[in-house]
Structure formats: C-alpha cells, structure tokens
mmCIF file of C-alpha atoms in Angstrom:
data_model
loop_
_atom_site.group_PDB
_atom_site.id
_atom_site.type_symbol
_atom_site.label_atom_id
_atom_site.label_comp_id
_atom_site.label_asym_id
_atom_site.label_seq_id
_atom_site.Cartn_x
_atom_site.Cartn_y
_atom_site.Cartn_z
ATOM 1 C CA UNK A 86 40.812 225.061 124.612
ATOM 2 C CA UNK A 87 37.086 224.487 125.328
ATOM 3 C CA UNK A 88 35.064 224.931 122.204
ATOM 4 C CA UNK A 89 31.768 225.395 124.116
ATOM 5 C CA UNK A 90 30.685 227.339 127.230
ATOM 6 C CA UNK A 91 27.912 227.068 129.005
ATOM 7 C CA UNK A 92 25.919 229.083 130.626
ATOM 8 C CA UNK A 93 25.025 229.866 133.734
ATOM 9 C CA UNK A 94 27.062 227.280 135.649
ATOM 10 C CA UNK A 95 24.281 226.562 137.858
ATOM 11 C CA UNK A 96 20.471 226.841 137.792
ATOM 12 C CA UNK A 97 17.720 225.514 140.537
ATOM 13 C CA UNK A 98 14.227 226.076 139.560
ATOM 14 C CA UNK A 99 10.943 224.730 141.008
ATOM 15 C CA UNK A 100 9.286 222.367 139.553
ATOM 16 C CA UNK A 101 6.835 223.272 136.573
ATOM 17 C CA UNK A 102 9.028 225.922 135.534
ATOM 18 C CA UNK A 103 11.068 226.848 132.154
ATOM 19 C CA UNK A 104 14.828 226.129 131.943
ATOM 20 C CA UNK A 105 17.074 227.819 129.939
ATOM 21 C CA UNK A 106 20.898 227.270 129.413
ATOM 22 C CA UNK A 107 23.136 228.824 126.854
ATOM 23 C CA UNK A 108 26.049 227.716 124.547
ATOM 24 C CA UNK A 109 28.775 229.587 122.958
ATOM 25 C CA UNK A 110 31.146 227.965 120.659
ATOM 26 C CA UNK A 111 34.238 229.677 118.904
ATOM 27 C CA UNK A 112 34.645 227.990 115.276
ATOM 28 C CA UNK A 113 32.478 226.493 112.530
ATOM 29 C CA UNK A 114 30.852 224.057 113.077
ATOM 30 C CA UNK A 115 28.359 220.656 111.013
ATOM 31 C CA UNK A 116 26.058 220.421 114.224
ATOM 32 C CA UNK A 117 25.582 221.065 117.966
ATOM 33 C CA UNK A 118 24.560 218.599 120.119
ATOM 34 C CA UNK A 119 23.359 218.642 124.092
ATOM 35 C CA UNK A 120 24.390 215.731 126.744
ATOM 36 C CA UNK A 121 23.293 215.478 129.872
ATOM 37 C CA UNK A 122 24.711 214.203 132.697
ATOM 38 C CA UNK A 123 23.102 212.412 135.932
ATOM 39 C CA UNK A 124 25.997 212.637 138.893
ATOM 40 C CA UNK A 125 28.905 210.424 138.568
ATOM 41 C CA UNK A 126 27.505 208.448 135.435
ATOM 42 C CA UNK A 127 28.520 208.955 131.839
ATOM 43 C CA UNK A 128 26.717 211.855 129.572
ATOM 44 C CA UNK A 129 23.761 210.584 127.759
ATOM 45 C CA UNK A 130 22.607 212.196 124.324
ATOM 46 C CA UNK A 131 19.470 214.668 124.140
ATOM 47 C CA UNK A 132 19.090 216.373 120.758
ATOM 48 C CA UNK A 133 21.313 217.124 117.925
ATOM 49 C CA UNK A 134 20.838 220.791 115.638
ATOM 50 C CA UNK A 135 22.837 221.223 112.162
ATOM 51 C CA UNK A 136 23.942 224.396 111.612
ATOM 52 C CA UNK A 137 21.943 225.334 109.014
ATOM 53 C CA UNK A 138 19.025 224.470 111.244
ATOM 54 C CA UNK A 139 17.750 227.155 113.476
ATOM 55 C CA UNK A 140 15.687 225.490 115.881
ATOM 56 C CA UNK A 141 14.650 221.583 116.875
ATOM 57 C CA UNK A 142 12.108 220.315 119.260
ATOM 58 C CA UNK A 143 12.452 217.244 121.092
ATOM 59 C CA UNK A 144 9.337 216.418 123.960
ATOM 60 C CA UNK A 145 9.394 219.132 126.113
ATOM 61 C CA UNK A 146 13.050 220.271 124.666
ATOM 62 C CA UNK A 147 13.963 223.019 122.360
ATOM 63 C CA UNK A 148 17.287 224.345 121.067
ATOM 64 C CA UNK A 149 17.618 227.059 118.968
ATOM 65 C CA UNK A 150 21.207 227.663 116.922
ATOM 66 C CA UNK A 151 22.408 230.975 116.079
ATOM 67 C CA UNK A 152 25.309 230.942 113.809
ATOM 68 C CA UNK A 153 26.001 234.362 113.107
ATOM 69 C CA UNK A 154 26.161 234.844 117.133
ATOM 70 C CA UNK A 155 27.835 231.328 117.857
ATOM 71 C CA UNK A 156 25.303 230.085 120.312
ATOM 72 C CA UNK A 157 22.921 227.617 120.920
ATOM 73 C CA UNK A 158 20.068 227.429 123.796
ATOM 74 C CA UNK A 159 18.118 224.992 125.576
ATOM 75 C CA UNK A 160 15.253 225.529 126.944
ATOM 76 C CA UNK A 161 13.474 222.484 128.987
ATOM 77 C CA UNK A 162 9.924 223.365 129.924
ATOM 78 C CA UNK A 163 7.844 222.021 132.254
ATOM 79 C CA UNK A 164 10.494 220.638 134.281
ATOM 80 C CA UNK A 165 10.231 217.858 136.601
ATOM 81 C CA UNK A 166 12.925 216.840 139.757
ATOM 82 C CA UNK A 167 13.864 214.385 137.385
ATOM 83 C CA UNK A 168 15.355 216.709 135.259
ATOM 84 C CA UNK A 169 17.724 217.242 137.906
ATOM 85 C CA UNK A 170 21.317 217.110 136.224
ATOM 86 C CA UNK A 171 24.293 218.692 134.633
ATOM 87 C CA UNK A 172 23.829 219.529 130.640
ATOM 88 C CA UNK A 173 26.792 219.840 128.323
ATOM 89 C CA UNK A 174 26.705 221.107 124.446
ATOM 90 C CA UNK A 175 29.245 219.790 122.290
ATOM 91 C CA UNK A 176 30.077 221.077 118.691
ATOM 92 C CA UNK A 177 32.697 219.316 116.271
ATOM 93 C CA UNK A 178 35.325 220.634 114.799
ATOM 94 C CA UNK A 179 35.298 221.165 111.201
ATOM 95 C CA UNK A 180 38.751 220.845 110.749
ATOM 96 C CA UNK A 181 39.533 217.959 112.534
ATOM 97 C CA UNK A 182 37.888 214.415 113.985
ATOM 98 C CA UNK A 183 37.342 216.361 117.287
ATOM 99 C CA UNK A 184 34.198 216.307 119.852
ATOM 100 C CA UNK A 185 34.581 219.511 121.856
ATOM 101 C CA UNK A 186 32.336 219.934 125.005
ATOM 102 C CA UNK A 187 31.700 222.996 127.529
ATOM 103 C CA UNK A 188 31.811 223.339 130.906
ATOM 104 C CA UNK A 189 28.099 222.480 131.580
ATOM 105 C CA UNK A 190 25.304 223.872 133.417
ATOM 106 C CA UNK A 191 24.310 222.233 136.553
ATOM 107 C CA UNK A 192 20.118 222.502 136.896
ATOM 108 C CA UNK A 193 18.163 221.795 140.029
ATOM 109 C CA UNK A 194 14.762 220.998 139.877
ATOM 110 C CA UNK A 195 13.168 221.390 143.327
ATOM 111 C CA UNK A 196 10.164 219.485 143.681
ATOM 112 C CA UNK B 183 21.846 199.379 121.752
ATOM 113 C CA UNK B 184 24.889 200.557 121.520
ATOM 114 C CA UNK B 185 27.192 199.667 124.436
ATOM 115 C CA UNK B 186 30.317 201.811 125.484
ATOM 116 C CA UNK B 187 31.966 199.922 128.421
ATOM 117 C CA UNK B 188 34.591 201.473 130.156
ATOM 118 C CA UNK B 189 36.839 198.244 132.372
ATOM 119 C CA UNK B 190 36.452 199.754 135.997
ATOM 120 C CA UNK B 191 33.953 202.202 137.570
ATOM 121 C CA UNK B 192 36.691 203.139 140.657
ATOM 122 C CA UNK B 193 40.093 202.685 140.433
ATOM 123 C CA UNK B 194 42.537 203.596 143.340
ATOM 124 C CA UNK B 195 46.345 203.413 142.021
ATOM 125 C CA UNK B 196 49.555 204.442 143.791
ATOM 126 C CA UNK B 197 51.488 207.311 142.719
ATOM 127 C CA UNK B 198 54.192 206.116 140.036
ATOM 128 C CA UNK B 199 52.131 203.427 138.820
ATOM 129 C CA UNK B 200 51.365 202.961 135.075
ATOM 130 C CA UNK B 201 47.863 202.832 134.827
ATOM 131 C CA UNK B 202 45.747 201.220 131.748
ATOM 132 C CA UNK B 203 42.001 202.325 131.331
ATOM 133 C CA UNK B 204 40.199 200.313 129.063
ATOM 134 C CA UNK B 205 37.277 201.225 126.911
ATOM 135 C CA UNK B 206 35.093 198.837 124.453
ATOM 136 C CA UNK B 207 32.730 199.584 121.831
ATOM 137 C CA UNK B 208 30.375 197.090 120.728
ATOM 138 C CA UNK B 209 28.834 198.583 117.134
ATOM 139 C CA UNK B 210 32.115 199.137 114.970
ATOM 140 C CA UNK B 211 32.329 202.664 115.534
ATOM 141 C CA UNK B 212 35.709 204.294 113.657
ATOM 142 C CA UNK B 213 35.623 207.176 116.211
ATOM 143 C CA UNK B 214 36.547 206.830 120.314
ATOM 144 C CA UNK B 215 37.654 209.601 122.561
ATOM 145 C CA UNK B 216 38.856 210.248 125.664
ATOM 146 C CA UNK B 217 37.923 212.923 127.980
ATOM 147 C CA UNK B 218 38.649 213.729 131.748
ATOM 148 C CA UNK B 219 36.254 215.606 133.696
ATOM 149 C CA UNK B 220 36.925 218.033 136.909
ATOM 150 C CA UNK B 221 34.704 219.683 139.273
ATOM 151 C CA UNK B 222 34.428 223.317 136.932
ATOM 152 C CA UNK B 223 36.245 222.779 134.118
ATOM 153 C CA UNK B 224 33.512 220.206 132.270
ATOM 154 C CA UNK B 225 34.792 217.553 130.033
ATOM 155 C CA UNK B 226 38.257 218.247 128.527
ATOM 156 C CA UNK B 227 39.580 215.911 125.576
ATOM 157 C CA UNK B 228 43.086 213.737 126.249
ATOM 158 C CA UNK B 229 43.229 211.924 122.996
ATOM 159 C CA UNK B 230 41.001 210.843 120.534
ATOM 160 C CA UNK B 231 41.234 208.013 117.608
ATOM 161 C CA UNK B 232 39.308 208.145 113.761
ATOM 162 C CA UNK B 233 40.807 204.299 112.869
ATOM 163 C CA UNK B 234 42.874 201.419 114.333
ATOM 164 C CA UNK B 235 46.488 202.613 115.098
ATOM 165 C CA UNK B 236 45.633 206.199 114.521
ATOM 166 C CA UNK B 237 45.465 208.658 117.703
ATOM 167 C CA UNK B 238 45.312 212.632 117.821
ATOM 168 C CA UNK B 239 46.289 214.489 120.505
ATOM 169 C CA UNK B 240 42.938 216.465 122.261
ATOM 170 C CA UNK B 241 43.883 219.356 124.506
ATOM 171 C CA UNK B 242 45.504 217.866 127.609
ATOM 172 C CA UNK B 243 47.473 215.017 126.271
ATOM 173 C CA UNK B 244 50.454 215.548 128.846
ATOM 174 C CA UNK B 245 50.914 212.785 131.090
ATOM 175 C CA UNK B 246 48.966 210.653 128.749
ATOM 176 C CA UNK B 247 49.230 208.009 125.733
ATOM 177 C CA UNK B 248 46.437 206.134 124.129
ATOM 178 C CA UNK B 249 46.616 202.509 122.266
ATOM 179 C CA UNK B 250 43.933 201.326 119.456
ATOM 180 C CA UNK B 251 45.036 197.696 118.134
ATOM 181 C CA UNK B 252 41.585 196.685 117.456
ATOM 182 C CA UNK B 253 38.760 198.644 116.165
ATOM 183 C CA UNK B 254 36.811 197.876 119.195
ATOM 184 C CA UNK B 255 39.134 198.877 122.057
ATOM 185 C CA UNK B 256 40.569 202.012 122.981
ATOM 186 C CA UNK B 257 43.223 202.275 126.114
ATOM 187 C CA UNK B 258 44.218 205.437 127.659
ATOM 188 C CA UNK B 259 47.747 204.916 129.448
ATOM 189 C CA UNK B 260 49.156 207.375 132.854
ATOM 190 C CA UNK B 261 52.542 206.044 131.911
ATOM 191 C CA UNK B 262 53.585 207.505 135.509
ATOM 192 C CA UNK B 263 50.184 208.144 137.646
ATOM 193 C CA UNK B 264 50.054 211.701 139.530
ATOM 194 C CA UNK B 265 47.765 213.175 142.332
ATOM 195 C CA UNK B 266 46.568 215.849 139.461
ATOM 196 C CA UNK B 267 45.429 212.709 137.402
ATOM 197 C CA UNK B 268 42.739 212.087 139.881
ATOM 198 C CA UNK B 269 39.454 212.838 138.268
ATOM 199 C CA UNK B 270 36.554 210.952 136.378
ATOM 200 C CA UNK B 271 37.914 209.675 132.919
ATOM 201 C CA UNK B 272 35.087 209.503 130.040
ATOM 202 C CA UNK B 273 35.497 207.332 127.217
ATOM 203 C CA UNK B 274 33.334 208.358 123.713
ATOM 204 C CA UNK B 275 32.914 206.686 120.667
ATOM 205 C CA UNK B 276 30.817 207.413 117.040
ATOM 206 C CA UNK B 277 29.861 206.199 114.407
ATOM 207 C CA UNK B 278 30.972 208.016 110.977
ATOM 208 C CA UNK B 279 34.498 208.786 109.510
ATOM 209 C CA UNK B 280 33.152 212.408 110.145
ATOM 210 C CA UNK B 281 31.313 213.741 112.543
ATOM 211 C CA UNK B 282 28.271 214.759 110.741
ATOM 212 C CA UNK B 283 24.679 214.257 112.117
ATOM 213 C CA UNK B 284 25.469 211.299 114.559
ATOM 214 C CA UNK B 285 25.216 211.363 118.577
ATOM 215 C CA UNK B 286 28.496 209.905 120.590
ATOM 216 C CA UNK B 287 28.288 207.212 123.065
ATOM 217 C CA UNK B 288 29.523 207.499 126.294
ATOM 218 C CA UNK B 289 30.464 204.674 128.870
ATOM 219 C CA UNK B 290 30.265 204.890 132.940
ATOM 220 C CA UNK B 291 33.305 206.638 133.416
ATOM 221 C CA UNK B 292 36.161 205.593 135.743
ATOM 222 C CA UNK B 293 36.471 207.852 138.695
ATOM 223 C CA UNK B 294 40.283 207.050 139.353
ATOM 224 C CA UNK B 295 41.910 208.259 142.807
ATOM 225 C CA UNK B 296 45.824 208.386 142.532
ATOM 226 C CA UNK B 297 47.205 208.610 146.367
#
C-alpha cells in the first residue's frame, strides 16, 4: 500500500505565484523527502526533512513536517514555467529497507 | 555524480516473452529498488534489494522476480510478459545500509509496451 499521498493531484498556477502540495504518510518515519518529476524522465531529488525537523528551506522551496498529523507540505514560491512537473514525497519505512512514494501532484505553471 | 543507468529507454516485447530490465549503479550503493509507475497510481515498489543476493518483496511483486549478483547491477525479470505489465519501470538506488538522511537515485526509466 502507498505510504504517501499527495495532494491535490493536479495544480496549474500562473506564473509568479505560490505552490502548495500536501503529503500524508501512514507510519513512522527517519525523514521525508520530495522528487520531482519532468514527463517521461526519472524523479530527481529536491529536499530531504527528518522527522524531528519541522521545517527546511531550500531556494525558493519550503517543506514543513508535521508528525503528530502525518504530513508534510511544499510550498514552491515564485514559480516559474519551468517548474512545470509532477512532485512525489517519499518517506521510509522504519521497519524495513523500504522507499515508499505517493501518488504525486502534477503542477502547471502557465507562463 | 552519481549515475543510475537503466539498459533501455523503450522496450516493445511480445506477450509471453521473458523480459530482463537492467539497472547499474556506479557509486557502490547497498540499496536499489524497483518501482513501476501508471498514469494515477504514482510510483508503486516491485522489489527492492539492501545487499548482493538479497531481494524483498515491495507491494506488487506478482508477475515479477529480481536478480542482484553484483553489487552494482540490479535486474528486474517479467518471467512471462503481460499487456498489464505495460508501464514505465523506475529503477532506485542509495547509499546507506539504512535509509537515514540520504537522497535515492533514480535512472531514465524504461517505458516498456507489451503487445
């Protein structure tokens, strides 16, 4: 079963503004991480948050990690067309070796 | 830079066929994965491998079998290729006996097309 969820499944924005996706998870967790994904290539690493972090900033990212609620956001600012892709969280198991990703959020950036 | 390389970008394969996707890592990672991805369901993990000759099933590992001989190399096998096998295959790899505090790699993909 899918350890992360994303959500929404799909956001288009215009250029400039804010983006914000959301992650829920189901078990505990050592970190959360977000991918993202350009169309039809392989996922490419953005920022990494350990739970006992609460938030991380990375250029114009930020994620925030709640614990107690499960769930992580993502919020891009300023965004640019460029930033035109799908974005995946992924958590790891404690219990086991295993990577677990959601479903993703697709985000359009209109120019 | 670390360099995940995955052995085909499209593969078209008959229905029946056995099928062998290849993935390589080039930094020594213990850690490789393999995930398939569908239009709605994001990435969903097949198998996955922490050392040579040692393989966990993920969540879908029906239809599926994985080899590690070598460190470096990580094969995911459709012993008997199906139409529902027809979707973008992800190979993942990282660095630490656990998975604490590193990023994964990710090759291409393989976008493989059974007819």
């Amino acid at each position: 079963s899918q350890q992360g969820e994303e959500d929404p499944q799909a956001l288009s924005i215009q250029e400039g503004e804010n983006a914000t996706m959301n992650c829920s998870y189901k078990t505990s967790i050592n970190n959360l991480q977000w991918y993202r994904q350009n169309s039809g290539r392989g996922l490419v690493h953005l920022i990494l948050i350990r739970s006992n972090e609460r938030e991380k900033h990375s250029g114009r990212l930020r994620v925030t990690l709640d614990t107690s609620k499960k769930s992580s956001s993502l919020l891009i600012t300023a965004s640019r067309a460029a930033d035109t892709a799908s974005y995946f969280c992924a958590t790891d198991d404690r219990s086991s070796y295993k990577l677990i990703f959601g479903s993703g959020t697709r985000l359009l950036v209109r120019p | 830079d670390v360099k995940v390389t995955q052995s085909s970008r499209y593969l078209v394969k008959r229905t029946g066929e056995k099928v062998f996707l290849e993935c390589v890592q080039d930094m020594d990672h213990e850690n490789m994965f393999w995930y398939r991805q569908d239009p709605g369901l994001g990435l969903r993990l097949i198998y996955f491998s922490y050392d040579v000759k040692m393989k966990e099933k993920g969540d879908i590992p029906e239809g599926y079998s994985v080899s590690r001989e070598k460190k470096e190399r990580f094969s995911l096998i459709l012993e008997s290729a199906s139409t529902n096998q027809t979707s973008m295959y992800l190979c993942a790899s990282i660095s630490p006996p656990r998975l604490l505090n590193t990023e994964a790699f990710f090759g291409q993909g393989t976008r493989l097309t059974v007819v």
